[in-house]
Coordinates of N, CA, C and O in Angstrom, one line a residue:
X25 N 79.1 87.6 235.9 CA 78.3 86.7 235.0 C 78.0 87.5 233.7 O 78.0 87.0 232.6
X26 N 77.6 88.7 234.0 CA 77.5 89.5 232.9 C 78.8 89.5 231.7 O 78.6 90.0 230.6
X27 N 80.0 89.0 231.9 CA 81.0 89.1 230.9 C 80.6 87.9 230.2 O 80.1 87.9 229.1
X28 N 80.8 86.8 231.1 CA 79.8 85.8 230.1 C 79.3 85.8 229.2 O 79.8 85.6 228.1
X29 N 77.7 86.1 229.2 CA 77.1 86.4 228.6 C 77.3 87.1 227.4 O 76.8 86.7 226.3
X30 N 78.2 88.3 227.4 CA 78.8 89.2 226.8 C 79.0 88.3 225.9 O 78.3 88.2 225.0
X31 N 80.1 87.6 226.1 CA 81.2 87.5 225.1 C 80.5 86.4 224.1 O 80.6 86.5 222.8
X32 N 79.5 85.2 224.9 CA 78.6 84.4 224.6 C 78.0 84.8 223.1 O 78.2 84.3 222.0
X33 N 77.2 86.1 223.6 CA 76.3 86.9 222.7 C 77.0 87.2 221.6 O 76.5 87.2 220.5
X34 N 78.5 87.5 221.8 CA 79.8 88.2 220.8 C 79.9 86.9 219.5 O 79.7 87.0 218.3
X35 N 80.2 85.9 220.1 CA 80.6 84.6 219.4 C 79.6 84.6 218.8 O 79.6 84.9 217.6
X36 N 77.9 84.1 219.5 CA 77.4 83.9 218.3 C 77.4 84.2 217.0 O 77.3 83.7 215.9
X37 N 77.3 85.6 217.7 CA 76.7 86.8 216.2 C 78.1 86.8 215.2 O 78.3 87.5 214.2
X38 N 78.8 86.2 215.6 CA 79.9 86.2 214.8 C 80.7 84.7 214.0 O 81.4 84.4 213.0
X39 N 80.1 83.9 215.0 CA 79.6 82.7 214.4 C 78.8 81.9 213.9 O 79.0 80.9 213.2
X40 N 77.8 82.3 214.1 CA 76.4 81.4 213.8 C 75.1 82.3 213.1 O 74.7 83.5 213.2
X41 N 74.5 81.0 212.2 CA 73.4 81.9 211.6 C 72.3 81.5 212.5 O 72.4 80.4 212.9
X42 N 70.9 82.4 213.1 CA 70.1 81.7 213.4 C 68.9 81.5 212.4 O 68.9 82.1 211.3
X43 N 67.9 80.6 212.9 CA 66.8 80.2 211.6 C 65.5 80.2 212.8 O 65.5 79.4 213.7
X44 N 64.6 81.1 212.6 CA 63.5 80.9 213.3 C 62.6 79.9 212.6 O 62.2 79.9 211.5
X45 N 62.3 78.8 213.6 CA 61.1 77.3 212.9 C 60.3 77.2 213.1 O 60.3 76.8 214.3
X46 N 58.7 77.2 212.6 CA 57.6 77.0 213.2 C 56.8 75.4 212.7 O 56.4 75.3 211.5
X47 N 56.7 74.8 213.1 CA 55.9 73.5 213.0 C 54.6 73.2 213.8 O 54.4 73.5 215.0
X48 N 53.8 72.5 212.9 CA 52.2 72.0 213.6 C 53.0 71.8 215.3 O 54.1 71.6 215.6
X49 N 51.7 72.1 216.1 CA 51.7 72.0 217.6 C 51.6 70.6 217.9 O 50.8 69.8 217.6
X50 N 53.1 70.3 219.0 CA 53.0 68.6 219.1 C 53.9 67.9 218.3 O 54.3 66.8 218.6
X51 N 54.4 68.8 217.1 CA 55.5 68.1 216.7 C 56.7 68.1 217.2 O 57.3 67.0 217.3
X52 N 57.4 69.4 217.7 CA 58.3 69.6 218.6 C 58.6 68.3 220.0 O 59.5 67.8 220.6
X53 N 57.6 68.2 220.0 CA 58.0 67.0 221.2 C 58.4 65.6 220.7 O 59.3 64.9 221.2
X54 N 57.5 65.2 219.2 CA 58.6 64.2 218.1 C 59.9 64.5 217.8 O 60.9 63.9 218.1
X55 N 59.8 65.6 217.3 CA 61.7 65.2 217.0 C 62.2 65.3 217.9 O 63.2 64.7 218.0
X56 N 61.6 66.2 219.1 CA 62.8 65.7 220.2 C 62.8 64.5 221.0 O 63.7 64.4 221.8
X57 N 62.1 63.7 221.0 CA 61.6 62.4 221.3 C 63.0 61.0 220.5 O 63.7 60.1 220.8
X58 N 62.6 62.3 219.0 CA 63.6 61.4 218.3 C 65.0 61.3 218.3 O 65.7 60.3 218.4
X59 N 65.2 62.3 218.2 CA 66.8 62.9 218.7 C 67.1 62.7 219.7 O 68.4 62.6 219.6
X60 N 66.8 62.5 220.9 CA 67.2 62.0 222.1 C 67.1 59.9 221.8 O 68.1 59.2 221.6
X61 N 66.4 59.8 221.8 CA 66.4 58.3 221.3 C 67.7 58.0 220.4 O 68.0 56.8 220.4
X62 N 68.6 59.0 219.7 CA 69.6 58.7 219.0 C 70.1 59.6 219.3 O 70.2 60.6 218.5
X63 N 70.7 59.6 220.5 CA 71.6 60.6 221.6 C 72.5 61.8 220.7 O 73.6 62.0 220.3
X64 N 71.0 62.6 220.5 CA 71.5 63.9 219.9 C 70.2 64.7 220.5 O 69.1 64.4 221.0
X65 N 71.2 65.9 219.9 CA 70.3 67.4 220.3 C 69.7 67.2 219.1 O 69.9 66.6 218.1
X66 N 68.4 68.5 219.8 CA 67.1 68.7 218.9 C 68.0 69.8 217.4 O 67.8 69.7 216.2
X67 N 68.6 70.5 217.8 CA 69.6 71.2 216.8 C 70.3 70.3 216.2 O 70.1 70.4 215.0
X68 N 71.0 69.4 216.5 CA 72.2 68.7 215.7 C 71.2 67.6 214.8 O 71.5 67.3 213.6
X69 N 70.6 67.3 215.3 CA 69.6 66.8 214.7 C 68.9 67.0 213.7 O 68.9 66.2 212.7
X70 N 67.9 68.3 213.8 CA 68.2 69.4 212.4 C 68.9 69.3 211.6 O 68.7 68.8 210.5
X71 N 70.2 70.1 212.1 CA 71.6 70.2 211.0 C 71.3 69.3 210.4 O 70.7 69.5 209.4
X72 N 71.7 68.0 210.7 CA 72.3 66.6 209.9 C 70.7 66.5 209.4 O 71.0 65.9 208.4
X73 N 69.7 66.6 209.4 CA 68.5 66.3 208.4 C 68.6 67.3 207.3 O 68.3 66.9 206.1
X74 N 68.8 68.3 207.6 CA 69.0 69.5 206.4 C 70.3 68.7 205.5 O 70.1 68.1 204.4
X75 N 71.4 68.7 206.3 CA 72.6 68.5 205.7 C 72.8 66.9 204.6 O 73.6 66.8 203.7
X76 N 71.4 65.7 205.3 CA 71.6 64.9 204.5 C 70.8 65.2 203.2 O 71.3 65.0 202.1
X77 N 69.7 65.7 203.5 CA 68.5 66.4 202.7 C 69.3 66.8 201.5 O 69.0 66.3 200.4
X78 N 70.3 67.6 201.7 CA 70.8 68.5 200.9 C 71.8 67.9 200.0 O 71.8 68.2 198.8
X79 N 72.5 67.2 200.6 CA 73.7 66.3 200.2 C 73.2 65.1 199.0 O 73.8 65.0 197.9
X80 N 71.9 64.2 199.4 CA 70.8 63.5 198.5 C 70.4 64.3 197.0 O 70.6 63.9 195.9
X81 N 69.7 65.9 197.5 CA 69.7 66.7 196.7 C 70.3 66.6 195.4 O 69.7 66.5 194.3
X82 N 71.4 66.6 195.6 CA 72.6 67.4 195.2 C 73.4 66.5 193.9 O 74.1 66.8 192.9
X83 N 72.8 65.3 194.6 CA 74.0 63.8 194.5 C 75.5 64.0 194.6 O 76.4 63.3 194.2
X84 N 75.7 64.9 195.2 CA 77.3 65.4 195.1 C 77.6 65.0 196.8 O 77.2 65.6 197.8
X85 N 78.3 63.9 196.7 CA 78.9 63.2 198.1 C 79.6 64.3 199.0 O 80.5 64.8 198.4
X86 N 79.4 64.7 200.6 CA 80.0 65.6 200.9 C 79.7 67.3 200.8 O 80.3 68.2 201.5
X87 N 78.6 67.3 199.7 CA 78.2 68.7 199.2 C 78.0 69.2 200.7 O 78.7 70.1 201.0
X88 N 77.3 68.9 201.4 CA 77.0 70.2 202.8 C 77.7 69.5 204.2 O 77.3 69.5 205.4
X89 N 79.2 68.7 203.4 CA 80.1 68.8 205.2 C 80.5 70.1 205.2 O 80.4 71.0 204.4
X90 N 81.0 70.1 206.8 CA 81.2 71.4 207.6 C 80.0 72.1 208.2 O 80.1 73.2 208.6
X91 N 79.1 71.6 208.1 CA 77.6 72.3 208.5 C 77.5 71.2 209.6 O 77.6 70.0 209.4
X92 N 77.1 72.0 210.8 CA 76.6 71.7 211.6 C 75.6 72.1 212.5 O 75.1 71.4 213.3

């Protein structure tokens, strides 16, 4: 099990950024309340709020595909 893990740990750090989040107490159970209600994860969920956020932003159609 331990190689698992390993290689797990390997990918991330070589794939992914992480982002530590803190929000008011009690919110965390909304978005995930929400996100499940629209059969998604509490992360993918995120993503695509940042990613429309940013996209609006931007006005540039597409500006943050590939993010997820």
């Amino acid at each position: 099990m331990a190689g698992k893990t390993e290689y797990k740990n390997t990918w991330q750090k070589e794939n992914v950024d992480r982002v530590n989040l803190t929000m008011p107490k009690g919110r965390k159970a909304i978005i995930q309340a929400h996100a499940e209600a629209h059969s998604e994860s509490v992360n993918g969920f995120i993503n695509r709020a940042i990613s429309e956020t940013m996209e609006r932003d931007s006005g540039v159609p597409g500006a943050s595909e590939g993010v997820e």
